[in-house]
């Protein structure tokens, strides 16, 4: 959680969450509206990402846009859960999103309730309340693999864990690192997330498709050792 001035947290922008209304002129809307069928903001976000990537493949832009939002959702919940023992309730009706600005200006939390730092509470608040309806919204926008989206969700969760672990080690806080690992281990013990990562490094088992952009490459946790179509990759491209 963030102070009302929106100053970035020591963990970085992905973990920051505005608790004061953003400056006038933005287009923040409750995510509940998007999940209920107001698809225009999500379409606009995918269009924006496509332009930035220079890609004409909508599923590539949709995947990258989804990965960013999934990372924000996991981080804003997991960070305070690990550091403070509670996290913002993040009810979709209270969590406002604008797809144009970057973190931390993209999210504004108008709620006040918090929840205990348990696997069950985190799963309900992020996976069930946000990721499941977000995946349905992206499916309305265009063809995209559910397996790819859950792979993104797993990768985003692992990314939050890595940053929390880095911070804990930098501050000599072994208990925080242990709490983060235990919560993420519990969250990954679910049919939708269980096979999204492999090995102690939590490497992806699917691809986010970023490599398909004109200037794209491989992410740090990519399933591939080399870009596809070179004959050097470890396995066929993921759907």
PDB file of C-alpha atoms in Angstrom:
ATOM      1  CA  UNK A   1       0.000   0.000   0.000  1.00  0.00           C
ATOM      2  CA  UNK A   2       1.107   3.523  -0.706  1.00  0.00           C
ATOM      3  CA  UNK A   3       0.913   6.912   0.967  1.00  0.00           C
ATOM      4  CA  UNK A   4      -1.724   9.246  -0.452  1.00  0.00           C
ATOM      5  CA  UNK A   5       0.809  11.132  -2.558  1.00  0.00           C
ATOM      6  CA  UNK A   6       1.369   8.017  -4.670  1.00  0.00           C
ATOM      7  CA  UNK A   7       5.115   7.973  -4.092  1.00  0.00           C
ATOM      8  CA  UNK A   8       6.664   4.778  -5.434  1.00  0.00           C
ATOM      9  CA  UNK A   9       7.335   2.101  -2.842  1.00  0.00           C
ATOM     10  CA  UNK A  10      10.884   0.885  -2.116  1.00  0.00           C
ATOM     11  CA  UNK A  11       9.907  -2.275  -3.962  1.00  0.00           C
ATOM     12  CA  UNK A  12       9.179  -0.321  -7.132  1.00  0.00           C
ATOM     13  CA  UNK A  13       6.206   0.824  -9.133  1.00  0.00           C
ATOM     14  CA  UNK A  14       4.612  -2.569  -9.627  1.00  0.00           C
ATOM     15  CA  UNK A  15       4.022  -2.799  -5.871  1.00  0.00           C
ATOM     16  CA  UNK A  16       2.749   0.766  -5.510  1.00  0.00           C
ATOM     17  CA  UNK A  17      -0.965   1.431  -5.132  1.00  0.00           C
ATOM     18  CA  UNK A  18      -2.535   4.878  -5.151  1.00  0.00           C
ATOM     19  CA  UNK A  19      -4.959   5.505  -2.331  1.00  0.00           C
ATOM     20  CA  UNK A  20      -5.801   9.092  -3.292  1.00  0.00           C
ATOM     21  CA  UNK A  21      -7.796   9.958  -6.421  1.00  0.00           C
ATOM     22  CA  UNK A  22      -5.496  10.512  -9.407  1.00  0.00           C
ATOM     23  CA  UNK A  23      -5.263  13.941 -11.050  1.00  0.00           C
ATOM     24  CA  UNK A  24      -8.257  15.019 -13.110  1.00  0.00           C
ATOM     25  CA  UNK A  25      -8.226  14.155 -16.784  1.00  0.00           C
ATOM     26  CA  UNK A  26      -7.581  10.439 -16.494  1.00  0.00           C
ATOM     27  CA  UNK A  27      -9.941   7.630 -17.310  1.00  0.00           C
ATOM     28  CA  UNK A  28      -9.844   5.390 -14.246  1.00  0.00           C
ATOM     29  CA  UNK A  29     -12.780   2.999 -14.073  1.00  0.00           C
ATOM     30  CA  UNK A  30     -13.610   0.252 -11.586  1.00  0.00           C
ATOM     31  CA  UNK A  31     -12.281  -3.046 -12.868  1.00  0.00           C
ATOM     32  CA  UNK A  32     -15.700  -4.488 -11.999  1.00  0.00           C
ATOM     33  CA  UNK A  33     -17.080  -2.618 -15.015  1.00  0.00           C
ATOM     34  CA  UNK A  34     -14.513  -4.180 -17.330  1.00  0.00           C
ATOM     35  CA  UNK A  35     -15.239  -7.634 -15.997  1.00  0.00           C
ATOM     36  CA  UNK A  36     -18.982  -7.042 -16.460  1.00  0.00           C
ATOM     37  CA  UNK A  37     -18.535  -6.333 -20.173  1.00  0.00           C
ATOM     38  CA  UNK A  38     -17.227  -2.766 -20.553  1.00  0.00           C
ATOM     39  CA  UNK A  39     -14.458  -3.906 -22.873  1.00  0.00           C
ATOM     40  CA  UNK A  40     -13.425  -0.551 -24.370  1.00  0.00           C
ATOM     41  CA  UNK A  41     -10.639   0.196 -21.828  1.00  0.00           C
ATOM     42  CA  UNK A  42      -9.057  -3.208 -22.330  1.00  0.00           C
ATOM     43  CA  UNK A  43      -9.253  -2.937 -26.110  1.00  0.00           C
ATOM     44  CA  UNK A  44      -7.628   0.480 -25.883  1.00  0.00           C
ATOM     45  CA  UNK A  45      -4.838  -0.931 -23.705  1.00  0.00           C
ATOM     46  CA  UNK A  46      -4.148  -3.748 -26.152  1.00  0.00           C
ATOM     47  CA  UNK A  47      -4.106  -1.231 -29.015  1.00  0.00           C
ATOM     48  CA  UNK A  48      -1.631   0.926 -27.076  1.00  0.00           C
ATOM     49  CA  UNK A  49       0.684  -2.012 -26.399  1.00  0.00           C
ATOM     50  CA  UNK A  50       0.475  -3.137 -30.019  1.00  0.00           C
ATOM     51  CA  UNK A  51       1.588   0.307 -31.125  1.00  0.00           C
ATOM     52  CA  UNK A  52       4.481   0.361 -28.687  1.00  0.00           C
ATOM     53  CA  UNK A  53       5.612  -3.097 -29.760  1.00  0.00           C
ATOM     54  CA  UNK A  54       5.077  -2.368 -33.445  1.00  0.00           C
ATOM     55  CA  UNK A  55       3.185  -5.615 -33.888  1.00  0.00           C
ATOM     56  CA  UNK A  56       0.131  -6.416 -35.980  1.00  0.00           C
ATOM     57  CA  UNK A  57      -0.486  -9.630 -34.021  1.00  0.00           C
ATOM     58  CA  UNK A  58      -3.193  -8.766 -31.551  1.00  0.00           C
ATOM     59  CA  UNK A  59      -2.623 -11.830 -29.378  1.00  0.00           C
ATOM     60  CA  UNK A  60       0.995 -10.734 -28.829  1.00  0.00           C
ATOM     61  CA  UNK A  61      -0.121  -7.310 -27.623  1.00  0.00           C
ATOM     62  CA  UNK A  62      -2.928  -8.843 -25.570  1.00  0.00           C
ATOM     63  CA  UNK A  63      -0.483 -11.193 -23.860  1.00  0.00           C
ATOM     64  CA  UNK A  64       1.995  -8.442 -23.006  1.00  0.00           C
ATOM     65  CA  UNK A  65      -0.806  -6.166 -21.760  1.00  0.00           C
ATOM     66  CA  UNK A  66      -2.173  -8.998 -19.628  1.00  0.00           C
ATOM     67  CA  UNK A  67       1.234  -9.823 -18.167  1.00  0.00           C
ATOM     68  CA  UNK A  68       1.656  -6.246 -16.984  1.00  0.00           C
ATOM     69  CA  UNK A  69      -1.744  -6.061 -15.308  1.00  0.00           C
ATOM     70  CA  UNK A  70      -1.381  -9.511 -13.740  1.00  0.00           C
ATOM     71  CA  UNK A  71       1.959  -8.420 -12.286  1.00  0.00           C
ATOM     72  CA  UNK A  72       0.345  -5.311 -10.807  1.00  0.00           C
ATOM     73  CA  UNK A  73      -2.469  -7.300  -9.219  1.00  0.00           C
ATOM     74  CA  UNK A  74      -0.218  -9.935  -7.663  1.00  0.00           C
ATOM     75  CA  UNK A  75       2.353  -7.375  -6.498  1.00  0.00           C
ATOM     76  CA  UNK A  76      -0.064  -4.963  -4.829  1.00  0.00           C
ATOM     77  CA  UNK A  77      -1.489  -7.873  -2.832  1.00  0.00           C
ATOM     78  CA  UNK A  78       1.584  -9.987  -2.143  1.00  0.00           C
ATOM     79  CA  UNK A  79       3.889  -7.120  -1.151  1.00  0.00           C
ATOM     80  CA  UNK A  80       1.894  -5.861   1.847  1.00  0.00           C
ATOM     81  CA  UNK A  81       0.854  -9.416   2.719  1.00  0.00           C
ATOM     82  CA  UNK A  82       4.511 -10.341   3.181  1.00  0.00           C
ATOM     83  CA  UNK A  83       5.693  -7.113   4.783  1.00  0.00           C
ATOM     84  CA  UNK A  84       2.706  -6.212   6.970  1.00  0.00           C
ATOM     85  CA  UNK A  85       0.648  -9.365   7.387  1.00  0.00           C
ATOM     86  CA  UNK A  86      -2.397  -7.868   5.636  1.00  0.00           C
ATOM     87  CA  UNK A  87      -3.152  -6.591   2.145  1.00  0.00           C
ATOM     88  CA  UNK A  88      -5.742  -4.317   0.473  1.00  0.00           C
ATOM     89  CA  UNK A  89      -9.006  -6.145  -0.186  1.00  0.00           C
ATOM     90  CA  UNK A  90      -8.786  -5.110  -3.883  1.00  0.00           C
ATOM     91  CA  UNK A  91     -12.484  -5.559  -4.531  1.00  0.00           C
ATOM     92  CA  UNK A  92     -12.981  -4.990  -8.294  1.00  0.00           C
ATOM     93  CA  UNK A  93     -15.582  -2.331  -7.498  1.00  0.00           C
ATOM     94  CA  UNK A  94     -12.997  -0.378  -5.466  1.00  0.00           C
ATOM     95  CA  UNK A  95      -9.960  -0.901  -7.691  1.00  0.00           C
ATOM     96  CA  UNK A  96      -9.929   1.662 -10.524  1.00  0.00           C
ATOM     97  CA  UNK A  97      -7.740   1.125 -13.589  1.00  0.00           C
ATOM     98  CA  UNK A  98      -6.641   3.317 -16.481  1.00  0.00           C
ATOM     99  CA  UNK A  99      -4.724   1.497 -19.190  1.00  0.00           C
ATOM    100  CA  UNK A 100      -2.973   4.592 -20.534  1.00  0.00           C
ATOM    101  CA  UNK A 101      -0.505   5.510 -17.741  1.00  0.00           C
ATOM    102  CA  UNK A 102       2.173   3.247 -16.333  1.00  0.00           C
ATOM    103  CA  UNK A 103       2.577   2.070 -12.722  1.00  0.00           C
ATOM    104  CA  UNK A 104       1.834   3.403 -10.168  1.00  0.00           C
ATOM    105  CA  UNK A 105      -0.590   5.774 -11.902  1.00  0.00           C
ATOM    106  CA  UNK A 106      -2.566   3.002 -13.578  1.00  0.00           C
ATOM    107  CA  UNK A 107      -4.272   1.792 -10.369  1.00  0.00           C
ATOM    108  CA  UNK A 108      -6.244   3.697  -7.744  1.00  0.00           C
ATOM    109  CA  UNK A 109      -7.707   1.876  -4.767  1.00  0.00           C
ATOM    110  CA  UNK A 110     -10.796   3.580  -3.310  1.00  0.00           C
ATOM    111  CA  UNK A 111     -11.392   0.902  -0.670  1.00  0.00           C
ATOM    112  CA  UNK A 112     -10.489   0.763   3.005  1.00  0.00           C
ATOM    113  CA  UNK A 113     -10.793  -2.903   3.946  1.00  0.00           C
ATOM    114  CA  UNK A 114      -7.802  -5.188   4.309  1.00  0.00           C
ATOM    115  CA  UNK A 115      -7.519  -8.950   4.395  1.00  0.00           C
ATOM    116  CA  UNK A 116      -5.232 -11.362   6.281  1.00  0.00           C
ATOM    117  CA  UNK A 117      -2.079 -12.612   4.612  1.00  0.00           C
ATOM    118  CA  UNK A 118      -3.236 -16.155   3.870  1.00  0.00           C
ATOM    119  CA  UNK A 119      -3.079 -18.198   0.695  1.00  0.00           C
ATOM    120  CA  UNK A 120      -6.854 -18.536   0.650  1.00  0.00           C
ATOM    121  CA  UNK A 121      -7.427 -14.789   0.976  1.00  0.00           C
ATOM    122  CA  UNK A 122      -4.849 -13.942  -1.683  1.00  0.00           C
ATOM    123  CA  UNK A 123      -6.264 -16.516  -4.079  1.00  0.00           C
ATOM    124  CA  UNK A 124      -9.789 -15.215  -3.618  1.00  0.00           C
ATOM    125  CA  UNK A 125      -8.786 -11.554  -3.915  1.00  0.00           C
ATOM    126  CA  UNK A 126      -6.503 -11.823  -6.958  1.00  0.00           C
ATOM    127  CA  UNK A 127      -6.946 -15.096  -8.824  1.00  0.00           C
ATOM    128  CA  UNK A 128     -10.686 -15.515  -8.439  1.00  0.00           C
ATOM    129  CA  UNK A 129     -11.879 -11.904  -8.253  1.00  0.00           C
ATOM    130  CA  UNK A 130      -9.563 -10.514 -10.946  1.00  0.00           C
ATOM    131  CA  UNK A 131      -7.638 -12.989 -13.065  1.00  0.00           C
ATOM    132  CA  UNK A 132     -10.542 -15.302 -13.938  1.00  0.00           C
ATOM    133  CA  UNK A 133     -12.802 -12.467 -15.206  1.00  0.00           C
ATOM    134  CA  UNK A 134      -9.824 -10.697 -16.813  1.00  0.00           C
ATOM    135  CA  UNK A 135      -9.077 -13.807 -18.853  1.00  0.00           C
ATOM    136  CA  UNK A 136     -12.700 -13.914 -19.956  1.00  0.00           C
ATOM    137  CA  UNK A 137     -12.504 -10.261 -21.004  1.00  0.00           C
ATOM    138  CA  UNK A 138      -9.382 -10.925 -23.074  1.00  0.00           C
ATOM    139  CA  UNK A 139     -11.115 -13.893 -24.715  1.00  0.00           C
ATOM    140  CA  UNK A 140     -13.894 -11.502 -25.773  1.00  0.00           C
ATOM    141  CA  UNK A 141     -11.288  -9.220 -27.323  1.00  0.00           C
ATOM    142  CA  UNK A 142      -9.754 -11.893 -29.533  1.00  0.00           C
ATOM    143  CA  UNK A 143      -8.249 -15.345 -29.847  1.00  0.00           C
ATOM    144  CA  UNK A 144      -5.783 -16.050 -27.048  1.00  0.00           C
ATOM    145  CA  UNK A 145      -4.873 -19.260 -25.265  1.00  0.00           C
ATOM    146  CA  UNK A 146      -6.089 -19.758 -21.717  1.00  0.00           C
ATOM    147  CA  UNK A 147      -2.923 -21.752 -21.045  1.00  0.00           C
ATOM    148  CA  UNK A 148      -0.832 -18.777 -22.152  1.00  0.00           C
ATOM    149  CA  UNK A 149      -2.753 -16.425 -19.843  1.00  0.00           C
ATOM    150  CA  UNK A 150      -2.309 -18.682 -16.826  1.00  0.00           C
ATOM    151  CA  UNK A 151       1.356 -18.962 -17.757  1.00  0.00           C
ATOM    152  CA  UNK A 152       1.537 -15.175 -17.636  1.00  0.00           C
ATOM    153  CA  UNK A 153      -0.194 -15.204 -14.247  1.00  0.00           C
ATOM    154  CA  UNK A 154       2.318 -17.706 -12.889  1.00  0.00           C
ATOM    155  CA  UNK A 155       5.233 -15.734 -14.305  1.00  0.00           C
ATOM    156  CA  UNK A 156       3.896 -12.508 -12.783  1.00  0.00           C
ATOM    157  CA  UNK A 157       3.559 -14.189  -9.395  1.00  0.00           C
ATOM    158  CA  UNK A 158       7.108 -15.534  -9.607  1.00  0.00           C
ATOM    159  CA  UNK A 159       8.362 -12.077 -10.557  1.00  0.00           C
ATOM    160  CA  UNK A 160       6.766 -10.579  -7.451  1.00  0.00           C
ATOM    161  CA  UNK A 161       8.390 -13.309  -5.351  1.00  0.00           C
ATOM    162  CA  UNK A 162      11.822 -12.594  -6.802  1.00  0.00           C
ATOM    163  CA  UNK A 163      11.556  -8.893  -6.008  1.00  0.00           C
ATOM    164  CA  UNK A 164      10.323  -9.541  -2.472  1.00  0.00           C
ATOM    165  CA  UNK A 165      13.118 -12.060  -1.919  1.00  0.00           C
ATOM    166  CA  UNK A 166      15.692  -9.589  -3.221  1.00  0.00           C
ATOM    167  CA  UNK A 167      14.430  -6.921  -0.847  1.00  0.00           C
ATOM    168  CA  UNK A 168      14.318  -9.307   2.107  1.00  0.00           C
ATOM    169  CA  UNK A 169      17.892 -10.410   1.548  1.00  0.00           C
ATOM    170  CA  UNK A 170      19.062  -6.814   1.128  1.00  0.00           C
ATOM    171  CA  UNK A 171      17.527  -5.995   4.511  1.00  0.00           C
ATOM    172  CA  UNK A 172      18.634  -9.215   6.199  1.00  0.00           C
ATOM    173  CA  UNK A 173      15.002 -10.205   6.702  1.00  0.00           C
ATOM    174  CA  UNK A 174      14.981 -13.984   6.338  1.00  0.00           C
ATOM    175  CA  UNK A 175      11.483 -14.252   7.806  1.00  0.00           C
ATOM    176  CA  UNK A 176      10.018 -12.042   5.063  1.00  0.00           C
ATOM    177  CA  UNK A 177      11.710 -14.171   2.409  1.00  0.00           C
ATOM    178  CA  UNK A 178      10.297 -17.308   4.021  1.00  0.00           C
ATOM    179  CA  UNK A 179       6.796 -15.805   4.199  1.00  0.00           C
ATOM    180  CA  UNK A 180       6.911 -14.800   0.545  1.00  0.00           C
ATOM    181  CA  UNK A 181       8.074 -18.240  -0.528  1.00  0.00           C
ATOM    182  CA  UNK A 182       5.402 -19.995   1.544  1.00  0.00           C
ATOM    183  CA  UNK A 183       2.582 -17.835   0.203  1.00  0.00           C
ATOM    184  CA  UNK A 184       3.664 -18.239  -3.411  1.00  0.00           C
ATOM    185  CA  UNK A 185       4.138 -21.979  -2.965  1.00  0.00           C
ATOM    186  CA  UNK A 186       0.583 -22.201  -1.689  1.00  0.00           C
ATOM    187  CA  UNK A 187      -0.794 -20.050  -4.508  1.00  0.00           C
ATOM    188  CA  UNK A 188       0.921 -22.203  -7.126  1.00  0.00           C
ATOM    189  CA  UNK A 189      -0.769 -25.283  -5.665  1.00  0.00           C
ATOM    190  CA  UNK A 190      -3.841 -24.819  -7.835  1.00  0.00           C
ATOM    191  CA  UNK A 191      -4.787 -26.546 -11.104  1.00  0.00           C
ATOM    192  CA  UNK A 192      -4.647 -23.310 -13.115  1.00  0.00           C
ATOM    193  CA  UNK A 193      -1.186 -22.332 -11.856  1.00  0.00           C
ATOM    194  CA  UNK A 194       0.496 -25.577 -10.820  1.00  0.00           C
ATOM    195  CA  UNK A 195       2.112 -26.370 -14.176  1.00  0.00           C
ATOM    196  CA  UNK A 196       2.906 -22.851 -15.294  1.00  0.00           C
ATOM    197  CA  UNK A 197       6.432 -22.875 -13.834  1.00  0.00           C
ATOM    198  CA  UNK A 198       9.174 -25.451 -13.451  1.00  0.00           C
ATOM    199  CA  UNK A 199      12.312 -25.990 -11.383  1.00  0.00           C
ATOM    200  CA  UNK A 200      13.735 -24.009  -8.482  1.00  0.00           C
ATOM    201  CA  UNK A 201      14.251 -20.985 -10.767  1.00  0.00           C
ATOM    202  CA  UNK A 202      10.494 -20.973 -11.528  1.00  0.00           C
ATOM    203  CA  UNK A 203      11.024 -20.969 -15.254  1.00  0.00           C
ATOM    204  CA  UNK A 204       7.955 -20.671 -17.452  1.00  0.00           C
ATOM    205  CA  UNK A 205       6.497 -23.690 -19.227  1.00  0.00           C
ATOM    206  CA  UNK A 206       4.706 -21.494 -21.784  1.00  0.00           C
ATOM    207  CA  UNK A 207       5.707 -18.446 -23.813  1.00  0.00           C
ATOM    208  CA  UNK A 208       4.204 -14.932 -23.544  1.00  0.00           C
ATOM    209  CA  UNK A 209       4.875 -14.386 -27.296  1.00  0.00           C
ATOM    210  CA  UNK A 210       6.963 -11.254 -26.746  1.00  0.00           C
ATOM    211  CA  UNK A 211       9.626 -12.659 -29.077  1.00  0.00           C
ATOM    212  CA  UNK A 212       7.182 -12.332 -31.984  1.00  0.00           C
ATOM    213  CA  UNK A 213       7.314  -8.531 -31.910  1.00  0.00           C
ATOM    214  CA  UNK A 214       9.667  -6.740 -34.359  1.00  0.00           C
ATOM    215  CA  UNK A 215      12.054  -5.801 -31.550  1.00  0.00           C
ATOM    216  CA  UNK A 216      11.128  -8.607 -29.178  1.00  0.00           C
ATOM    217  CA  UNK A 217      13.464 -11.057 -27.512  1.00  0.00           C
ATOM    218  CA  UNK A 218      13.311 -13.673 -24.794  1.00  0.00           C
ATOM    219  CA  UNK A 219      12.233 -12.859 -21.254  1.00  0.00           C
ATOM    220  CA  UNK A 220      14.451 -13.878 -18.352  1.00  0.00           C
ATOM    221  CA  UNK A 221      12.175 -16.780 -17.403  1.00  0.00           C
ATOM    222  CA  UNK A 222      11.295 -17.782 -20.972  1.00  0.00           C
ATOM    223  CA  UNK A 223      10.536 -21.404 -21.760  1.00  0.00           C
ATOM    224  CA  UNK A 224      12.886 -21.123 -24.751  1.00  0.00           C
ATOM    225  CA  UNK A 225      16.666 -21.135 -24.697  1.00  0.00           C
ATOM    226  CA  UNK A 226      16.726 -19.484 -28.127  1.00  0.00           C
ATOM    227  CA  UNK A 227      14.086 -17.674 -30.149  1.00  0.00           C
ATOM    228  CA  UNK A 228      11.745 -20.054 -32.007  1.00  0.00           C
ATOM    229  CA  UNK A 229      12.244 -20.716 -35.683  1.00  0.00           C
ATOM    230  CA  UNK A 230      16.019 -20.777 -35.262  1.00  0.00           C
ATOM    231  CA  UNK A 231      16.164 -24.554 -34.809  1.00  0.00           C
ATOM    232  CA  UNK A 232      17.842 -24.050 -31.429  1.00  0.00           C
ATOM    233  CA  UNK A 233      14.832 -23.786 -29.119  1.00  0.00           C
ATOM    234  CA  UNK A 234      14.221 -26.377 -26.421  1.00  0.00           C
ATOM    235  CA  UNK A 235      10.652 -27.205 -27.418  1.00  0.00           C
ATOM    236  CA  UNK A 236       7.948 -26.207 -29.899  1.00  0.00           C
ATOM    237  CA  UNK A 237       6.350 -22.789 -29.423  1.00  0.00           C
ATOM    238  CA  UNK A 238       3.603 -22.667 -26.822  1.00  0.00           C
ATOM    239  CA  UNK A 239       0.060 -21.944 -28.022  1.00  0.00           C
TER     240      UNK A 239
END
